[in-house]
Coordinates of C-alpha atoms and ligand atoms in Angstrom, one line a residue:
M8 CA 30.6 48.0 -42.7
V9 CA 32.3 50.3 -40.2
M10 CA 35.3 49.1 -38.0
A11 CA 36.1 49.8 -33.9
S12 CA 37.6 52.5 -33.2
E13 CA 40.0 53.2 -30.5
H14 CA 38.1 55.8 -28.0
V15 CA 34.3 55.3 -27.8
C16 CA 32.4 58.9 -28.6
P17 CA 29.3 59.4 -26.5
G18 CA 27.8 60.4 -29.6
C19 CA 28.4 56.6 -31.6
P20 CA 29.0 54.9 -28.5
R21 CA 27.3 51.7 -31.4
I22 CA 30.3 52.8 -33.6
G23 CA 32.5 49.9 -34.7
V24 CA 29.4 47.3 -34.8
V25 CA 28.4 45.7 -37.8
E26 CA 25.6 48.1 -39.6
E27 CA 22.8 44.8 -39.8
T28 CA 23.4 44.1 -35.9
Q29 CA 23.3 48.0 -34.4
R30 CA 19.8 47.8 -37.3
A31 CA 19.0 44.6 -35.2
E32 CA 18.9 46.1 -32.0
K33 CA 17.5 49.3 -32.7
R34 CA 14.4 47.2 -33.8
A35 CA 14.5 45.0 -30.5
Q36 CA 14.8 48.3 -28.4
V37 CA 10.9 49.1 -30.2
E38 CA 10.4 45.4 -29.7
H39 CA 11.4 46.1 -25.7
A40 CA 9.3 48.8 -25.4
L41 CA 5.9 47.2 -26.6
Q42 CA 6.7 44.0 -24.8
R43 CA 5.2 45.6 -21.1
F44 CA 1.9 46.8 -22.7
A45 CA -0.7 44.3 -23.1
E46 CA -2.6 46.8 -25.6
L47 CA 0.6 46.2 -28.1
A48 CA 1.3 42.4 -27.9
R49 CA -0.4 41.9 -31.8
V50 CA 1.8 45.1 -33.0
T51 CA 4.0 44.2 -35.7
I52 CA 6.8 45.2 -36.4
D53 CA 9.2 46.3 -39.7
E54 CA 12.8 45.4 -39.9
V55 CA 15.3 48.6 -40.5
P56 CA 16.3 50.0 -43.5
R57 CA 19.5 50.1 -44.1
A58 CA 20.1 54.1 -43.3
E59 CA 22.5 55.4 -46.7
P60 CA 25.1 57.5 -46.0
P61 CA 25.6 55.4 -42.5
L62 CA 29.0 58.0 -41.7
R63 CA 29.3 61.5 -42.7
Y64 CA 25.6 62.8 -42.4
R65 CA 24.7 64.6 -39.1
T66 CA 22.9 67.4 -40.3
R67 CA 23.3 69.5 -36.5
A68 CA 26.1 69.6 -34.6
K69 CA 25.4 71.1 -30.9
L70 CA 29.5 70.9 -29.7
M71 CA 30.6 71.7 -25.8
V72 CA 33.3 74.0 -25.3
Q73 CA 36.0 73.3 -22.6
G74 CA 39.6 75.0 -23.1
T75 CA 40.5 74.0 -26.7
S76 CA 38.7 70.6 -26.6
L77 CA 34.6 70.8 -29.0
G78 CA 32.9 68.2 -28.8
L79 CA 30.4 66.1 -26.6
F80 CA 29.9 66.0 -22.3
R81 CA 31.2 62.5 -21.4
E82 CA 27.9 60.8 -20.6
G83 CA 27.4 61.8 -17.2
T84 CA 29.1 64.4 -16.8
H85 CA 30.5 68.0 -17.8
D86 CA 34.5 67.0 -19.4
V87 CA 34.6 67.6 -22.8
V88 CA 35.1 65.1 -25.5
D89 CA 37.2 66.4 -28.4
T90 CA 34.9 65.1 -31.1
V91 CA 38.5 65.8 -33.7
D92 CA 37.6 62.7 -36.2
C93 CA 34.1 62.5 -35.7
P94 CA 33.6 60.1 -38.5
V95 CA 29.9 61.1 -38.5
L96 CA 29.4 64.8 -39.0
A97 CA 28.6 66.3 -42.2
P98 CA 31.4 67.0 -44.9
A99 CA 30.7 70.3 -44.5
V100 CA 29.8 70.9 -40.9
H101 CA 32.4 68.9 -39.6
E102 CA 35.2 71.4 -42.2
V103 CA 33.3 74.1 -40.0
A104 CA 33.8 72.2 -36.5
A105 CA 37.5 71.6 -37.7
R106 CA 38.0 76.1 -38.3
V107 CA 36.2 76.6 -34.7
R108 CA 38.7 74.1 -33.2
A109 CA 41.9 75.6 -35.4
L110 CA 40.6 79.3 -33.4
L111 CA 39.7 77.4 -29.9
D112 CA 43.4 76.5 -30.1
D113 CA 44.6 80.3 -31.3
P114 CA 42.0 82.9 -31.1
P115 CA 42.2 86.1 -32.8
R116 CA 42.9 88.8 -30.5
D117 CA 40.5 91.4 -31.8
A118 CA 37.5 88.2 -31.2
G119 CA 38.0 88.6 -27.4
A120 CA 35.8 86.4 -25.6
V121 CA 34.3 85.0 -28.5
L122 CA 36.8 82.6 -29.3
R123 CA 37.6 82.0 -25.7
A124 CA 36.4 78.8 -23.6
S125 CA 34.1 80.7 -20.8
D126 CA 36.0 77.9 -18.5
R127 CA 39.1 80.3 -19.7
G128 CA 38.0 83.5 -19.2
G129 CA 36.0 83.5 -22.3
A130 CA 32.2 83.1 -22.9
L131 CA 32.0 80.2 -25.6
A132 CA 30.6 77.3 -23.8
A133 CA 29.3 75.9 -26.6
V134 CA 29.1 76.3 -30.9
D135 CA 25.9 75.0 -32.7
L136 CA 26.3 73.9 -36.5
R137 CA 23.3 73.9 -38.6
E138 CA 23.9 72.4 -42.2
V139 CA 22.2 73.3 -45.1
V140 CA 21.7 72.1 -48.5
D141 CA 19.7 73.9 -51.1
A142 CA 19.7 71.7 -53.5
G143 CA 17.9 72.4 -56.5
V144 CA 20.2 72.1 -59.2
A145 CA 23.1 70.2 -57.7
G146 CA 22.2 66.6 -56.1
L147 CA 22.5 67.1 -52.6
R148 CA 25.1 67.9 -51.1
G149 CA 26.0 70.3 -54.0
H150 CA 25.7 73.4 -52.3
A151 CA 26.2 72.3 -48.5
S152 CA 26.9 75.0 -46.0
V153 CA 27.2 75.9 -42.3
L154 CA 24.6 78.7 -40.0
V155 CA 27.3 78.4 -37.3
T156 CA 26.0 80.2 -33.5
F157 CA 28.1 80.7 -30.6
A158 CA 25.9 80.5 -27.5
L159 CA 27.8 82.4 -25.2
D160 CA 27.7 82.6 -21.0
R161 CA 27.9 86.4 -21.1
E162 CA 27.4 89.6 -23.8
V163 CA 30.7 90.6 -25.7
S164 CA 30.8 94.0 -28.2
E165 CA 29.2 94.1 -31.5
R166 CA 33.4 94.3 -32.2
E167 CA 34.5 91.3 -30.9
A168 CA 31.5 89.1 -31.9
R169 CA 31.9 91.1 -35.5
A170 CA 35.8 89.9 -35.2
A171 CA 34.5 86.3 -34.2
A172 CA 32.4 85.4 -37.5
D173 CA 35.1 87.2 -39.7
A174 CA 38.2 84.8 -38.3
V175 CA 35.6 81.6 -38.4
R176 CA 34.6 82.1 -41.9
N177 CA 38.1 83.1 -43.5
G178 CA 39.7 80.2 -45.0
C179 CA 36.5 78.1 -44.2
A180 CA 34.3 78.2 -47.7
S181 CA 31.2 76.7 -46.4
V182 CA 30.6 78.7 -43.6
A183 CA 26.7 80.7 -44.9
S184 CA 25.5 82.5 -41.6
V185 CA 27.4 83.4 -37.4
A186 CA 25.6 84.1 -35.2
I187 CA 25.9 84.6 -31.3
N188 CA 23.3 83.6 -28.5
L189 CA 22.9 84.3 -25.1
R190 CA 22.5 81.1 -23.0
G191 CA 20.3 81.6 -20.2
R192 CA 20.8 79.0 -17.1
G193 CA 18.1 76.8 -18.4
P194 CA 20.1 73.3 -19.4
Q195 CA 19.7 73.5 -23.0
V196 CA 22.6 74.7 -25.6
L197 CA 20.8 77.6 -27.0
G198 CA 19.1 80.6 -25.0
A199 CA 16.3 82.1 -26.4
E200 CA 18.1 85.3 -28.1
T201 CA 19.7 84.8 -31.0
R202 CA 21.4 87.9 -32.8
L203 CA 22.4 87.3 -36.1
V204 CA 26.3 89.0 -36.8
W205 CA 27.3 87.7 -40.2
G206 CA 25.4 86.7 -43.5
P207 CA 21.5 86.4 -44.6
G208 CA 20.4 84.3 -41.2
E209 CA 18.6 82.6 -42.9
L210 CA 18.7 79.7 -45.7
R211 CA 16.2 77.3 -48.3
D212 CA 17.1 74.0 -47.0
R213 CA 15.8 70.4 -48.6
I214 CA 16.0 67.4 -46.9
A215 CA 16.0 65.8 -50.5
P216 CA 16.2 66.7 -54.4
G217 CA 12.9 67.2 -56.3
A218 CA 11.3 68.4 -51.7
P219 CA 10.0 71.6 -51.2
W220 CA 12.6 73.2 -49.8
T221 CA 11.9 75.4 -46.4
L222 CA 14.0 78.7 -44.7
A223 CA 17.2 77.1 -42.0
T224 CA 17.5 79.8 -39.6
H225 CA 20.7 79.7 -37.0
G226 CA 18.9 76.7 -34.3
S227 CA 17.0 75.2 -35.4
F228 CA 15.5 72.3 -36.2
V229 CA 16.7 69.8 -39.1
Q230 CA 16.4 65.8 -38.9
A231 CA 19.8 64.4 -38.0
H232 CA 20.6 62.3 -41.4
R233 CA 18.5 63.7 -45.1
G234 CA 18.2 60.3 -46.4
V235 CA 16.3 58.8 -43.9
A236 CA 13.9 61.8 -42.9
A237 CA 13.1 61.8 -47.1
A238 CA 12.6 58.6 -46.7
M239 CA 10.7 58.8 -44.0
H240 CA 8.4 61.2 -45.1
D241 CA 8.2 59.5 -48.7
A242 CA 6.3 57.1 -46.1
I243 CA 3.8 58.8 -44.7
V244 CA 3.4 61.2 -47.6
A245 CA 2.2 57.5 -49.7
A246 CA 0.3 56.7 -46.0
L247 CA -1.7 59.1 -46.5
E248 CA -2.6 59.7 -49.5
G249 CA -5.7 60.9 -50.7
A250 CA -7.3 62.4 -46.9
P251 CA -8.5 65.4 -47.7
R252 CA -7.5 67.1 -44.3
V253 CA -4.8 66.5 -42.2
I254 CA -3.4 68.1 -39.1
E255 CA 0.2 67.7 -37.9
L256 CA 0.8 68.8 -34.3
F257 CA 4.6 69.1 -33.8
A258 CA 5.5 70.7 -37.4
G259 CA 8.8 72.4 -36.6
S260 CA 9.9 74.6 -39.9
G261 CA 7.1 72.4 -42.0
A262 CA 9.3 70.3 -44.1
L263 CA 6.9 67.7 -43.9
A264 CA 4.0 70.0 -44.3
L265 CA 5.2 71.4 -47.3
R266 CA 5.7 67.5 -48.7
L267 CA 2.2 67.6 -47.7
A268 CA 0.5 70.2 -48.6
S269 CA 2.2 69.7 -52.5
S270 CA 1.1 66.6 -52.7
G271 CA -2.5 68.3 -52.8
A272 CA -3.2 68.0 -49.2
R273 CA -4.6 70.7 -46.3
V274 CA -2.4 71.1 -43.4
H275 CA -3.1 72.8 -40.7
A276 CA 0.3 72.3 -39.0
I277 CA 0.8 73.6 -35.5
E278 CA 3.7 74.4 -33.6
A279 CA 5.0 76.1 -30.6
F280 CA 7.7 77.3 -31.7
A281 CA 6.6 80.9 -34.0
P282 CA 9.6 81.4 -36.2
A283 CA 9.8 77.6 -37.8
I284 CA 6.3 77.6 -38.6
E285 CA 6.2 81.1 -39.6
N286 CA 8.8 80.5 -41.3
A287 CA 7.3 77.7 -43.3
K288 CA 4.0 79.3 -44.2
R289 CA 7.0 82.1 -45.7
A290 CA 8.6 79.1 -47.4
A291 CA 4.4 77.6 -48.5
D292 CA 3.5 81.0 -50.4
A293 CA 7.1 81.9 -52.0
Q294 CA 6.4 78.1 -53.9
R295 CA 2.6 78.4 -54.3
I296 CA 2.0 75.3 -52.7
G297 CA -1.7 76.7 -51.5
G298 CA -3.2 74.4 -48.9
L299 CA -1.1 74.8 -45.9
S300 CA -1.8 77.1 -42.6
I301 CA -0.2 77.3 -39.7
E302 CA -1.4 78.0 -36.1
I303 CA 1.3 78.8 -33.5
G304 CA 0.8 77.2 -29.6
D305 CA 0.8 74.3 -27.3
A306 CA -0.1 70.8 -29.5
T307 CA -2.1 69.6 -26.4
A308 CA -4.3 73.3 -26.1
A309 CA -5.4 73.4 -29.8
L310 CA -6.7 70.2 -30.2
V311 CA -8.5 69.6 -27.1
A312 CA -9.5 73.7 -28.4
M313 CA -10.4 71.9 -31.4
A314 CA -12.3 68.8 -29.9
A315 CA -14.3 71.3 -27.5
R316 CA -15.7 72.7 -31.2
G317 CA -16.5 69.5 -32.2
E318 CA -14.3 69.7 -35.6
R319 CA -13.3 66.5 -37.3
A320 CA -9.6 65.2 -39.1
D321 CA -9.3 63.2 -41.8
A322 CA -5.4 62.8 -40.4
I323 CA -3.6 63.5 -37.6
V324 CA 0.3 63.2 -37.8
L325 CA 2.5 64.4 -34.3
D326 CA 5.9 64.0 -33.9
P327 CA 6.9 65.0 -30.4
P328 CA 10.1 65.8 -28.4
R329 CA 11.0 62.3 -26.5
R330 CA 8.8 62.8 -23.2
G331 CA 5.6 62.2 -25.7
V332 CA 2.6 64.2 -26.2
P333 CA 0.3 64.1 -22.5
P334 CA -3.3 62.4 -21.5
E335 CA -5.2 65.1 -23.1
L336 CA -3.9 65.3 -26.3
R337 CA -4.1 61.8 -26.1
A338 CA -8.0 61.8 -25.9
A339 CA -8.4 64.9 -28.3
I340 CA -6.7 62.9 -31.2
A341 CA -9.2 60.6 -30.2
A342 CA -11.8 63.2 -30.7
L343 CA -11.4 64.2 -33.6
A344 CA -12.2 60.9 -35.6
P345 CA -9.2 60.6 -37.5
A346 CA -9.3 57.4 -40.2
R347 CA -5.9 57.4 -39.9
V348 CA -3.0 59.1 -37.1
V349 CA 0.7 58.8 -38.0
Y350 CA 3.2 59.2 -35.1
V351 CA 6.9 59.7 -34.9
A352 CA 8.3 59.1 -32.2
C353 CA 12.6 59.7 -31.0
D354 CA 11.9 56.9 -27.6
P355 CA 10.3 54.1 -28.5
E356 CA 9.7 53.6 -24.2
T357 CA 7.1 56.9 -24.4
L358 CA 5.4 55.8 -28.2
A359 CA 4.2 52.4 -26.7
R360 CA 2.8 54.4 -23.3
D361 CA 1.2 56.4 -25.5
L362 CA -0.2 54.1 -27.9
A363 CA -1.1 51.4 -25.4
H364 CA -3.0 55.0 -24.4
L365 CA -4.5 55.4 -27.8
A366 CA -5.5 51.7 -28.3
R367 CA -8.2 52.0 -25.8
L368 CA -9.4 55.3 -27.1
G369 CA -10.2 52.9 -30.0
L370 CA -7.0 53.7 -32.3
A371 CA -5.0 50.9 -32.7
A372 CA -0.6 50.7 -34.0
R373 CA -1.0 47.3 -35.9
R374 CA 2.4 48.4 -37.8
L375 CA 5.0 50.0 -36.1
S376 CA 8.7 51.0 -38.7
P377 CA 11.3 51.9 -37.5
Y378 CA 14.5 53.7 -38.7
D379 CA 17.7 54.0 -38.3
L380 CA 17.9 57.9 -37.6
M381 CA 21.2 58.3 -35.9
P382 CA 23.4 55.5 -37.5
Q383 CA 26.0 54.4 -35.3
S384 CA 24.3 55.8 -32.1
A385 CA 21.5 53.9 -30.0
H386 CA 19.0 56.4 -31.1
V387 CA 16.1 54.6 -33.3
E388 CA 13.4 57.0 -34.7
T389 CA 10.1 55.0 -35.3
I390 CA 7.0 55.1 -37.0
A391 CA 3.3 54.4 -35.5
W392 CA 0.8 53.5 -37.9
L393 CA -2.7 53.8 -36.0
E394 CA -6.3 53.1 -37.6
P395 CA -9.5 53.2 -35.8
S396 CA -10.0 49.8 -33.8
A397 CA -12.5 48.7 -31.3
P398 CA -10.5 49.3 -27.8
P399 CA -9.8 46.0 -26.1
P400 CA -11.9 44.9 -23.1
V401 CA -11.5 45.8 -19.3
R402 CA -9.1 43.2 -17.9
V403 CA -11.5 41.1 -15.1
L404 CA -10.0 40.2 -12.3
H405 CA -13.4 38.8 -10.6
E406 CA -17.5 38.0 -11.2
D407 CA -20.2 36.2 -9.9
E408 CA -23.6 36.7 -10.1
R409 CA -23.5 40.1 -8.0
L410 CA -19.7 41.4 -8.4
I411 CA -17.6 42.5 -11.1
V412 CA -14.2 43.5 -10.7
I413 CA -11.9 45.3 -13.0
D414 CA -8.0 46.9 -12.8
K415 CA -8.7 49.8 -13.7
D416 CA -6.7 51.3 -17.1
P417 CA -5.1 54.9 -16.2
H418 CA -6.5 58.6 -17.5
E419 CA -10.7 56.8 -17.3
P420 CA -12.7 58.9 -14.9
T421 CA -15.0 55.6 -13.0
T422 CA -18.1 56.8 -14.2
P423 CA -18.7 59.3 -17.4
H424 CA -17.4 62.0 -16.7
P425 CA -17.7 65.1 -19.4
E426 CA -13.4 65.4 -19.9
H427 CA -12.9 61.7 -21.0
P428 CA -14.3 60.2 -24.3
I429 CA -14.3 57.3 -22.0
S430 CA -15.0 55.8 -18.8
A431 CA -14.4 52.1 -16.0
L432 CA -18.1 51.9 -16.7
A433 CA -18.9 52.0 -20.0
R434 CA -16.2 49.4 -20.6
V435 CA -18.0 47.2 -17.6
R436 CA -21.3 47.6 -19.4
A437 CA -19.9 46.1 -22.1
L438 CA -19.4 43.1 -20.5
P439 CA -21.9 40.0 -21.2
G440 CA -24.7 40.4 -19.0
A441 CA -23.2 43.9 -16.8
E442 CA -25.7 46.4 -19.1
H443 CA -26.5 47.3 -15.8
A444 CA -23.4 47.9 -13.6
V445 CA -22.4 50.4 -11.2
P446 CA -19.4 51.5 -9.1
V447 CA -19.1 49.9 -6.0
H448 CA -17.0 52.6 -5.1
R449 CA -14.9 55.1 -7.7
L450 CA -11.6 55.7 -8.5
D451 CA -9.6 58.8 -10.2
A452 CA -9.1 59.1 -13.0
G453 CA -5.4 58.8 -13.1
T454 CA -5.6 56.4 -10.4
S455 CA -5.3 52.4 -12.1
G456 CA -6.2 49.2 -10.2
V457 CA -8.9 47.2 -8.5
C458 CA -12.0 48.6 -8.5
L459 CA -15.7 47.3 -7.9
F460 CA -18.2 46.9 -9.7
A461 CA -22.1 45.7 -8.9
R462 CA -23.9 44.0 -11.3
R463 CA -27.4 45.4 -11.0
P464 CA -28.2 48.6 -7.9
E465 CA -30.0 46.8 -5.9
H466 CA -27.0 44.2 -5.2
V467 CA -24.5 48.3 -4.0
E468 CA -25.1 48.0 -0.4
P469 CA -23.8 45.1 0.9
F470 CA -20.7 45.7 -1.1
A471 CA -20.2 48.9 -0.3
R472 CA -20.6 47.9 3.8
A473 CA -17.8 45.4 3.0
L474 CA -15.6 47.3 1.2
A475 CA -16.2 50.5 4.3
T476 CA -14.0 48.2 6.8
G477 CA -12.5 45.9 4.2
R478 CA -8.8 46.2 4.1
K479 CA -7.7 48.3 1.3
R480 CA -3.4 48.2 -0.3
Y481 CA -2.7 50.8 -2.6
L482 CA 1.0 51.4 -4.3
A483 CA 2.0 54.8 -4.6
L484 CA 5.6 56.7 -4.5
V485 CA 6.1 59.9 -3.2
R486 CA 8.5 62.9 -3.5
G487 CA 11.2 62.4 -0.3
V488 CA 12.4 59.5 1.0
T489 CA 9.9 59.0 3.8
H490 CA 10.2 57.1 7.3
G491 CA 10.2 53.4 7.0
K492 CA 6.9 53.4 8.0
G493 CA 4.6 55.7 9.3
I494 CA 0.7 56.3 10.5
V495 CA -0.9 59.6 9.0
R496 CA -3.7 60.6 11.4
R497 CA -5.5 63.6 10.0
A498 CA -9.5 64.6 9.7
L499 CA -10.0 65.2 6.3
R500 CA -13.2 68.0 5.0
E501 CA -15.4 66.7 3.5
E502 CA -18.9 68.1 2.6
G503 CA -18.3 70.6 4.8
R504 CA -17.7 68.4 7.9
D505 CA -14.1 67.2 9.2
L506 CA -13.8 63.7 9.3
P507 CA -11.0 61.4 11.2
S508 CA -9.0 59.6 8.8
T509 CA -6.4 57.7 9.2
T510 CA -3.8 56.0 6.5
R511 CA -0.8 54.0 7.1
F512 CA 2.2 53.6 5.1
T513 CA 5.1 51.4 4.7
R514 CA 8.6 52.5 2.2
R515 CA 9.0 49.5 0.1
A516 CA 11.7 50.7 -1.4
I517 CA 13.6 54.3 -2.7
V518 CA 13.8 54.3 -5.8
G519 CA 15.7 57.9 -7.8
G520 CA 15.5 59.1 -4.5
H521 CA 11.8 59.2 -3.6
S522 CA 9.6 56.5 -1.8
L523 CA 8.0 53.1 -3.6
V524 CA 5.4 52.9 -0.4
R525 CA 2.2 50.9 0.9
A526 CA -0.5 53.5 1.7
A527 CA -3.2 51.9 3.2
P528 CA -6.6 54.1 4.0
D529 CA -8.8 52.9 7.1
E530 CA -11.8 54.4 5.4
G531 CA -11.8 55.8 1.4
R532 CA -12.1 59.7 2.4
T533 CA -11.7 61.5 -1.2
H534 CA -8.3 61.8 -2.1
Q535 CA -7.4 60.8 1.6
I536 CA -3.7 58.5 0.5
R537 CA -3.0 62.1 -1.9
R538 CA -3.5 64.5 0.8
H539 CA -2.5 62.3 3.9
L540 CA 0.5 62.3 1.8
A541 CA 0.6 66.0 1.0
S542 CA 0.4 66.6 4.3
I543 CA 3.4 65.4 5.8
G544 CA 5.5 66.4 2.9
H545 CA 5.8 63.6 0.7
P546 CA 3.0 64.3 -1.7
L547 CA 2.5 62.1 -4.6
L548 CA 4.7 62.7 -7.9
G549 CA 2.8 63.1 -10.8
D550 CA -0.5 64.7 -8.4
A551 CA -1.3 67.5 -10.2
R552 CA -3.7 69.2 -7.5
Y553 CA -1.6 68.3 -4.2
G554 CA 1.9 67.8 -4.9
H555 CA 5.5 69.5 -6.1
A556 CA 5.3 70.6 -10.3
P557 CA 8.9 70.9 -10.4
S558 CA 9.0 67.1 -9.1
N559 CA 6.4 66.2 -11.3
R560 CA 7.9 68.1 -14.5
H561 CA 10.7 66.5 -13.9
L562 CA 9.4 62.8 -13.9
W563 CA 7.9 63.8 -16.6
E564 CA 10.7 65.1 -18.9
R565 CA 12.5 62.1 -17.7
A566 CA 10.8 59.0 -16.1
A567 CA 7.6 59.7 -18.8
L568 CA 5.8 59.7 -15.2
D569 CA 2.2 60.8 -17.0
R570 CA -0.8 60.9 -13.7
P571 CA -0.3 60.2 -9.9
F572 CA 1.8 57.4 -9.2
L573 CA -0.7 55.7 -7.7
H574 CA -2.2 52.1 -8.4
C575 CA -5.0 49.9 -5.8
E576 CA -3.1 47.2 -5.6
R577 CA -5.2 44.6 -2.6
I578 CA -8.4 44.7 -1.6
E579 CA -9.5 42.6 1.2
L580 CA -13.4 41.7 2.2
A581 CA -15.0 40.2 4.5
L582 CA -18.2 38.5 2.6
E583 CA -21.5 37.3 4.2
S584 CA -19.8 34.2 2.1
G585 CA -16.2 33.8 2.8
P586 CA -12.9 36.1 2.5
L587 CA -12.3 37.8 -1.1
V588 CA -8.8 38.8 -2.2
L589 CA -8.4 41.1 -5.4
E590 CA -4.6 41.8 -6.5
S591 CA -4.0 43.8 -9.2
G592 CA -0.2 43.6 -9.9
L593 CA 1.8 46.7 -10.5
P594 CA 0.7 48.3 -14.1
A595 CA 2.8 48.6 -17.5
D596 CA 3.5 52.4 -17.4
L597 CA 4.0 52.7 -13.6
A598 CA 6.5 49.5 -13.9
L599 CA 8.4 51.5 -16.9
V600 CA 8.5 54.9 -14.9
L601 CA 10.1 52.3 -12.5
E602 CA 12.6 51.5 -14.4
R603 CA 13.6 54.9 -15.8
L604 CA 14.3 56.2 -12.4
S605 CA 16.0 54.2 -11.5
R606 CA 18.1 53.8 -14.8
S607 CA 19.0 57.7 -14.4
Ligands
SAM20 C1 10.6 66.3 -32.7 S1 11.0 68.0 -33.4 C2 9.8 67.8 -34.7 C3 10.0 69.0 -35.6 C4 9.8 68.6 -37.3 N1 8.2 67.2 -36.7 C5 10.2 69.0 -38.4 O1 10.3 67.2 -38.3 O2 11.1 69.5 -38.4 C6 10.2 68.7 -32.1 C7 8.6 69.8 -32.1 O3 7.7 70.4 -31.3 C8 8.1 72.0 -30.8 N2 7.3 71.6 -30.1 C9 7.7 71.3 -28.6 N3 6.4 72.0 -27.2 C10 5.8 71.7 -28.3 C11 4.0 72.0 -28.2 N4 3.8 72.3 -26.4 N5 3.7 72.5 -28.5 C12 3.4 72.2 -30.0 N6 4.8 72.2 -31.0 C13 6.0 71.9 -30.1 C14 9.4 71.8 -31.1 O4 10.0 73.5 -31.2 C15 9.6 71.2 -32.3 O5 10.0 71.7 -33.0

């Protein structure tokens, strides 16, 4: 058990909490993330296995520099909390951090700006420490050493860089290699350009004794906890036994790809960061591991191209960044018709969003296995095991002898479209007595909510007329803060004619600096709400066509928004038989977006 420390470091907010409790909390986090999605109601969640060791495990530290402090930003600020007694860093990483800290206190003159914080007139903004273990002979941590990268805010001379490298390695045997990196303006700790100053620049690294080695370079990705990462790899290799062709997306420097290939599978590894995956191939060749092919590029573009070529995969493994994967990639995964999919996720919420969509595409997760990849933090890493399974039936809001009204899911068009593997119409026609159904109107693929179908083509006309004069209400999240209410009257061009159009809106709430509005179009012109709200400077968030690309990117990264935020929540029809009110609640994916936005 870890005892409570006096102050809680932002890196380990759960330190001091009994380990069993931490693991139960992590499992509960995953459970909570699944709960909002009806498609995931029957998924079981394993207990979280114990991480060994629970302390002194961290293979990588990106430490910020401020004055003479080396540590992490206090949450929501740019104040650095010094992590001098950090109990989770692996011993070699801890030793090098202590050496850098001592040098910040007393920087050698000839190292110039490299070892002086940028807020003290120097150039140093952060230090990236990456542990490397070639455990081939002496067992894990037998040969631990560290790749040190100084992240600088400005250029320094070669002489200053060399003096800094000498200073950090003198008296610190764990330093294996030193590089400098120019950070650029982005929020990332490291920029694109790294320059080797001293040492080999790349070293063999193993997750576990006996595992194939990979090539570690300055700043390269490594799982935070070797023991837990190795257990995850074991579980994945066992689950994919007998799969002759595996596609691995987001393969990094190939630790898992090499394991899978060395166990006999043919692995095609796709990764955007060229040096990492090129090193995987070099490591495979040097170890005579056959069967590994690599592809450098965007995982979505690569898989969409494979699907378009009609390729198939026995198994697909993916380990994306926190934001999860875009809808096009989920559709391409389903199109490759894999017998097994293994989805490794570091954010259970985006995982749940993606699993719900994959379930509708015919790939269902029955079981999730959460891991304690970063003990003492709130982080939970989860493996989802997916298999082909019939998609859940469409949700019916109302049906009678002539009409079927469904709650349309996002990411599917109303009628079949070549870019989408499934349509609302196809799912409606799978209902009993609905094989001749036709849509009364169309919602865009990205829009969810109330959607009307006539049971037979001859039933469409009266409902189409009732819909044209009926009241329709949508929920939309739009960029910026709108007036409390407003009316947009603006002709919209359709089929070469300008047609008078009116949309009324009321703001319901401000969430994360944006407006949640109820919008009611008097007509039902193509993209009426999207075009009208964009025309007054408040485009829908997530709308790639009429929206604001930087805001869309931000909401995708931070708030898990993967489609236009537009939901048809209510339609009122005056039918000959009497009034009919159809309503749909806020869908789970948009509820998640609002929750994340109000948290941030
Ligand atoms: C969570 S890491 C997983 C790394 C790898 N599975 C491992 O264990 O070493 C995510 C990886 O995805 C890569 N990546 C990020 N965006 C990508 C994209 N659009 N296409 C392909 N790879 C991407 C990153 O470079 C990073 O290596």
